[in-house]
PDB file of C-alpha atoms in Angstrom:
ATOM      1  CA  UNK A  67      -0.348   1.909 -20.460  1.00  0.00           C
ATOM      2  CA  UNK A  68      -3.135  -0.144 -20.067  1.00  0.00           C
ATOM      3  CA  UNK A  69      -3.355  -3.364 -18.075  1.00  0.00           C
ATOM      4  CA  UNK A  70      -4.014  -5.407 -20.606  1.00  0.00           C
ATOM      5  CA  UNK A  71      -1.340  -4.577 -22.485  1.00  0.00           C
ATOM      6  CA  UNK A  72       0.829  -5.892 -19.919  1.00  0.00           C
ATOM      7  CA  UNK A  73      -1.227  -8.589 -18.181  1.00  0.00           C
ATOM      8  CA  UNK A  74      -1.117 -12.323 -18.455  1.00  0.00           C
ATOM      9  CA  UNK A  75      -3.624 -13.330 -20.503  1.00  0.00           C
ATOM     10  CA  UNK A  76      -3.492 -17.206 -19.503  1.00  0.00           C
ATOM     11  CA  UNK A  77      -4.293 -18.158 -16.003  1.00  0.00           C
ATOM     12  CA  UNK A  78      -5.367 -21.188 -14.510  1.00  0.00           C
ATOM     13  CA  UNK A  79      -8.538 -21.386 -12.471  1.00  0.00           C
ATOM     14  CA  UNK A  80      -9.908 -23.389  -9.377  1.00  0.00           C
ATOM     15  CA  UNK A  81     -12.736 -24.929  -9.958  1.00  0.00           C
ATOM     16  CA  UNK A  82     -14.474 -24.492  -6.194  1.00  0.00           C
ATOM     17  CA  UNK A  83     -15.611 -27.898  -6.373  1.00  0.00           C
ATOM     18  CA  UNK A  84     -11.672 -29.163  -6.596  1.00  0.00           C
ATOM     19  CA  UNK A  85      -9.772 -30.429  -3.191  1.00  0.00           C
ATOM     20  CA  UNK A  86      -7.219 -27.905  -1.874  1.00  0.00           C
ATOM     21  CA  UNK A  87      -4.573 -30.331  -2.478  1.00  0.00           C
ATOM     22  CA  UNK A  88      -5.324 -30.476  -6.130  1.00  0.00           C
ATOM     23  CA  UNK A  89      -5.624 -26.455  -6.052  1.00  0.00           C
ATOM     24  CA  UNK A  90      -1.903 -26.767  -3.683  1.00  0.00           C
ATOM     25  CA  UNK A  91      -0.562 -28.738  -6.532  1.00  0.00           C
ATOM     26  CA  UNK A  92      -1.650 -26.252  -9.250  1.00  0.00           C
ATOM     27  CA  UNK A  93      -0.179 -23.079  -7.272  1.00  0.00           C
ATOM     28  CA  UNK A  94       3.118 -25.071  -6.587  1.00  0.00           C
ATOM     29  CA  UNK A  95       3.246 -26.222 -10.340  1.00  0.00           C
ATOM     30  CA  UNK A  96       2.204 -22.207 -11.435  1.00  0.00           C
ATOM     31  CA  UNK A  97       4.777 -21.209  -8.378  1.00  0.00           C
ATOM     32  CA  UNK A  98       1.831 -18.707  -7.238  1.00  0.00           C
ATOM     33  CA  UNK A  99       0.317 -18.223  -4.352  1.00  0.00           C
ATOM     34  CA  UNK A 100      -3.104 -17.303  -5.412  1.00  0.00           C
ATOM     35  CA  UNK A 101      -5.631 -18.593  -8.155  1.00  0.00           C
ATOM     36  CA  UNK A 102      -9.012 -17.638  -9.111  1.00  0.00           C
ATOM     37  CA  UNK A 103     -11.961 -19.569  -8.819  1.00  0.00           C
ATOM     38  CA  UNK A 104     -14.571 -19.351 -11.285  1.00  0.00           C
ATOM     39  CA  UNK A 105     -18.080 -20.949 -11.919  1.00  0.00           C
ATOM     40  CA  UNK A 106     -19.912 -21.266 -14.973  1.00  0.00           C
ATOM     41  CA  UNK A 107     -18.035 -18.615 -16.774  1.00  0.00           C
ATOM     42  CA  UNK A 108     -17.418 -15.981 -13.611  1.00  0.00           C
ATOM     43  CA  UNK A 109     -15.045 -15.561 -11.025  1.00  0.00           C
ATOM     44  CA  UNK A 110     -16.302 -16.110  -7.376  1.00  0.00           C
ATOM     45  CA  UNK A 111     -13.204 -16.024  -5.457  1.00  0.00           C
ATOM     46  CA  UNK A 112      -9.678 -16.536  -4.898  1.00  0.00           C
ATOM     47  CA  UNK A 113      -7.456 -19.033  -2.860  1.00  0.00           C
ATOM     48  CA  UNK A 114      -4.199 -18.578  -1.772  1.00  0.00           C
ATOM     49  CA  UNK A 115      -1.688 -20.492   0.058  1.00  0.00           C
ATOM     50  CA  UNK A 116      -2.822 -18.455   3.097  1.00  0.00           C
ATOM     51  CA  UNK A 117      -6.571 -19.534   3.214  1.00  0.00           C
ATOM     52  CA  UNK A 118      -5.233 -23.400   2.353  1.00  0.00           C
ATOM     53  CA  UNK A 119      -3.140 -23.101   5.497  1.00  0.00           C
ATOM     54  CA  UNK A 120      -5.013 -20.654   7.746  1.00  0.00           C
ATOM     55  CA  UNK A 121      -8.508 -22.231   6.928  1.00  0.00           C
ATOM     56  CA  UNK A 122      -7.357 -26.024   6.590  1.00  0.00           C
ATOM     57  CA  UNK A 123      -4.832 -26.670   8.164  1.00  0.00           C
ATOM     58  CA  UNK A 124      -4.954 -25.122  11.479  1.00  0.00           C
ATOM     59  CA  UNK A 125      -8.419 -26.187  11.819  1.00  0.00           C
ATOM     60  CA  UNK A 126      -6.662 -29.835  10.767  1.00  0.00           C
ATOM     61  CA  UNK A 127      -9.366 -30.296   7.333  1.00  0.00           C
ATOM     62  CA  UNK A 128      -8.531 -33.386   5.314  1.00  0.00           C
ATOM     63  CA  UNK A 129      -6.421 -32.112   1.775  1.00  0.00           C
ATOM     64  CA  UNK A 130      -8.057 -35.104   0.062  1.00  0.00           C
ATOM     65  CA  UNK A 131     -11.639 -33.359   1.352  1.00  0.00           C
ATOM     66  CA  UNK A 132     -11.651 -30.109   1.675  1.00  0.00           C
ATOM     67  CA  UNK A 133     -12.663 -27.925  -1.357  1.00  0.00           C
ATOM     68  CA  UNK A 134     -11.733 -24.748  -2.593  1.00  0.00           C
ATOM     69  CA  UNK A 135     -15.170 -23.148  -1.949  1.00  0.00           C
ATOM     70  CA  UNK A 136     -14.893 -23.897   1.836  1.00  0.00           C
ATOM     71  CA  UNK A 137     -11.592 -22.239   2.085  1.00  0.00           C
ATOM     72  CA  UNK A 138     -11.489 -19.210  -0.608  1.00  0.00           C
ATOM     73  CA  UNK A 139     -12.230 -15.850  -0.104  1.00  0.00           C
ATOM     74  CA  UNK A 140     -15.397 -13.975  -1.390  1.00  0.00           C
ATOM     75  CA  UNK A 141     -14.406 -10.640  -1.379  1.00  0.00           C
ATOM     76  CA  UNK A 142     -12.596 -10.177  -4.460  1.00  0.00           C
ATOM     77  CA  UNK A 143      -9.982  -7.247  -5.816  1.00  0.00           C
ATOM     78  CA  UNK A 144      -9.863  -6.991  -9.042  1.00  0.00           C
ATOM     79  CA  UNK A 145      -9.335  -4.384 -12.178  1.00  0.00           C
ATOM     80  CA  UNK A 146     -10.231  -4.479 -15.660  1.00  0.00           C
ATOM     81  CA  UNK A 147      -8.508  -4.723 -18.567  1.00  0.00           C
ATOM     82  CA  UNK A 148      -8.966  -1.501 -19.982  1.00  0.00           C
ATOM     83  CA  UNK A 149      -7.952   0.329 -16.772  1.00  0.00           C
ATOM     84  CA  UNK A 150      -4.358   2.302 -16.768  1.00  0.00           C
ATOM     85  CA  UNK A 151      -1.450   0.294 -14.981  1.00  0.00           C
ATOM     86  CA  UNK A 152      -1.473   2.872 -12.191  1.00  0.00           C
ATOM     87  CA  UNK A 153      -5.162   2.141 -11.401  1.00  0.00           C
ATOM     88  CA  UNK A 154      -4.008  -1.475 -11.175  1.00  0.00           C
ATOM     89  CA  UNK A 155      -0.970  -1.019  -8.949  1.00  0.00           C
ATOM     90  CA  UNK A 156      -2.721   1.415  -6.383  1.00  0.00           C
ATOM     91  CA  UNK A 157      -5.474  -1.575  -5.826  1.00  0.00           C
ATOM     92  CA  UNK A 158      -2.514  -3.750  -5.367  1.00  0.00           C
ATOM     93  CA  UNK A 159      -1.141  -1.348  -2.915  1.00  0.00           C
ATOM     94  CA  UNK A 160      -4.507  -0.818  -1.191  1.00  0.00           C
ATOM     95  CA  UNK A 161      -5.160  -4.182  -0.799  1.00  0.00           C
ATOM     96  CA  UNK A 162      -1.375  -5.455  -0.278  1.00  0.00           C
ATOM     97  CA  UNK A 163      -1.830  -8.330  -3.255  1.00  0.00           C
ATOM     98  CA  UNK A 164       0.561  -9.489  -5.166  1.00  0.00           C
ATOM     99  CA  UNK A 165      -1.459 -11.183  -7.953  1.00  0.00           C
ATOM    100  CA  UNK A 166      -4.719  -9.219  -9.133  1.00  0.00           C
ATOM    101  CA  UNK A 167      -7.849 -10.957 -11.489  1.00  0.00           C
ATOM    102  CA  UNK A 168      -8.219  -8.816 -14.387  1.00  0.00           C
ATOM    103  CA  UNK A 169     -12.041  -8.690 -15.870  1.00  0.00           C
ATOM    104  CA  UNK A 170     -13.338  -7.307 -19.013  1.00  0.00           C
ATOM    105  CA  UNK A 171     -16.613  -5.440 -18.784  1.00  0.00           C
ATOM    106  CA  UNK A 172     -18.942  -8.224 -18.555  1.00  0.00           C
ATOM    107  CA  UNK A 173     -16.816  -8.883 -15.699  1.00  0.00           C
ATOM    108  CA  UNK A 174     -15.435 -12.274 -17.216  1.00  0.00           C
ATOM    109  CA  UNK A 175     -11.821 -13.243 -16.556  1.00  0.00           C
ATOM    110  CA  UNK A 176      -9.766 -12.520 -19.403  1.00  0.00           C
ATOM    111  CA  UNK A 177      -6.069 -12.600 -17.394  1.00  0.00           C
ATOM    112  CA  UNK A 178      -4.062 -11.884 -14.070  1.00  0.00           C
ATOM    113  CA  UNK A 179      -1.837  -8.852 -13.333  1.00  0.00           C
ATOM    114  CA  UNK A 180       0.943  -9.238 -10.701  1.00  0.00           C
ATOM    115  CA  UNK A 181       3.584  -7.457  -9.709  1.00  0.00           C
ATOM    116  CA  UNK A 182       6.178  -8.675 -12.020  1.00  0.00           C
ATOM    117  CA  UNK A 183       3.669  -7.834 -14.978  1.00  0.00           C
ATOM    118  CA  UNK A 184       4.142  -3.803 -13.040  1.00  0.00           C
ATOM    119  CA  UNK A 185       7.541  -3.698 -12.902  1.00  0.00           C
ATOM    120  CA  UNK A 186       8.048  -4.643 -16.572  1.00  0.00           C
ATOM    121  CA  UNK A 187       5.573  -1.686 -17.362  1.00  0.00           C
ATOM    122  CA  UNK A 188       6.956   1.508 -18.807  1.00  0.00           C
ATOM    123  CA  UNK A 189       4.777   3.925 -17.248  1.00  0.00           C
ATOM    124  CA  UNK A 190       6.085   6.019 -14.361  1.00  0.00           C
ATOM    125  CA  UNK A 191       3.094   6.430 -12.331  1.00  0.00           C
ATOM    126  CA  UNK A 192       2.955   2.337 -12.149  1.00  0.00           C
ATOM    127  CA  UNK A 193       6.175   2.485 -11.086  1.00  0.00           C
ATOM    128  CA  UNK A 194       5.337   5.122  -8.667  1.00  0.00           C
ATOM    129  CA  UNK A 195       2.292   3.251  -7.256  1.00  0.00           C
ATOM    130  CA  UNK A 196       4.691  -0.032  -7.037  1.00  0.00           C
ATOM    131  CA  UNK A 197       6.458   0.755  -4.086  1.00  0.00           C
ATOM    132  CA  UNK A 198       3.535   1.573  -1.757  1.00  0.00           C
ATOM    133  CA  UNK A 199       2.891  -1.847  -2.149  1.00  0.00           C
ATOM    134  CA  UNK A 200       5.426  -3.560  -0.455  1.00  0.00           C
ATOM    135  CA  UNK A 201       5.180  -0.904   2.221  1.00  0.00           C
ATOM    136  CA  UNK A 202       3.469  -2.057   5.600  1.00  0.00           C
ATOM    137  CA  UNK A 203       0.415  -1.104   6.782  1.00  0.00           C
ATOM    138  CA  UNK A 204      -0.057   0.625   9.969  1.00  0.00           C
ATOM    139  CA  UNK A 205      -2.127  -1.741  12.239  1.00  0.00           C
ATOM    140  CA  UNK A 206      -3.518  -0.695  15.168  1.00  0.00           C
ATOM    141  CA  UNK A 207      -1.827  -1.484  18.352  1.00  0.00           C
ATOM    142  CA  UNK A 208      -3.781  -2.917  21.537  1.00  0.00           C
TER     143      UNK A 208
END
């Protein structure tokens, strides 16, 4: 099964010039804890709830004037629409994301996969690859 058979194809995106409180307000009204940002037709990062409160608010930024490109994070995940569901769910479960940006070829957004798009998929290996996901990863003691 492919992953855009099983993807959503709709899927809001942050504008990086747009507050955090404005991109807060659209992951509360989505309930999601990550968006995409995208400029002029491409994505350039992601947001979550985790860079709004790591990046902002413990290093007390004003909601009303911080934007999302101060806070989001550059180094993207993502898989493409014409990859198998498997190939999806193993990045999940490599990068431990729930949500992943799904590009076609050109490498323009064309949806978002997450995990509840996996576990509606009818393809063993998926489901397989679904529960490394949730497992933790080993971190290296000190």
């Amino acid at each position: 099964m492919q992953v855009q058979e099983i993807m959503t194809p709709t899927v809001r995106i942050a504008d990086p010039n747009m507050t955090i409180r404005d991109a807060a307000k659209c992951m509360r009204g989505d309930n999601v804890g990550a968006l995409p940002v995208g400029e002029n037709d491409r994505l350039i990062g992601m947001v979550t709830d985790r860079d709004i409160v790591v990046r902002a608010v413990a290093e007390a930024r004003s909601p009303g004037n911080t934007t999302v490109r101060e806070v989001m994070s550059e180094g993207i995940c993502y898989c493409f629409g014409d990859d198998d569901a498997e190939a999806a769910a193993q990045v999940m479960a490599k990068h431990q994301v729930r949500r992943l940006p799904v590009l076609n070829r050109d490498k323009r957004l064309v949806g978002v996969i997450a995990l509840a798009d996996l576990g509606r998929a009818e393809d063993e290996a998926a489901q397989g690859a679904l529960k490394d996901i949730s497992q933790p990863t080993a971190k290296e003691r000190r």
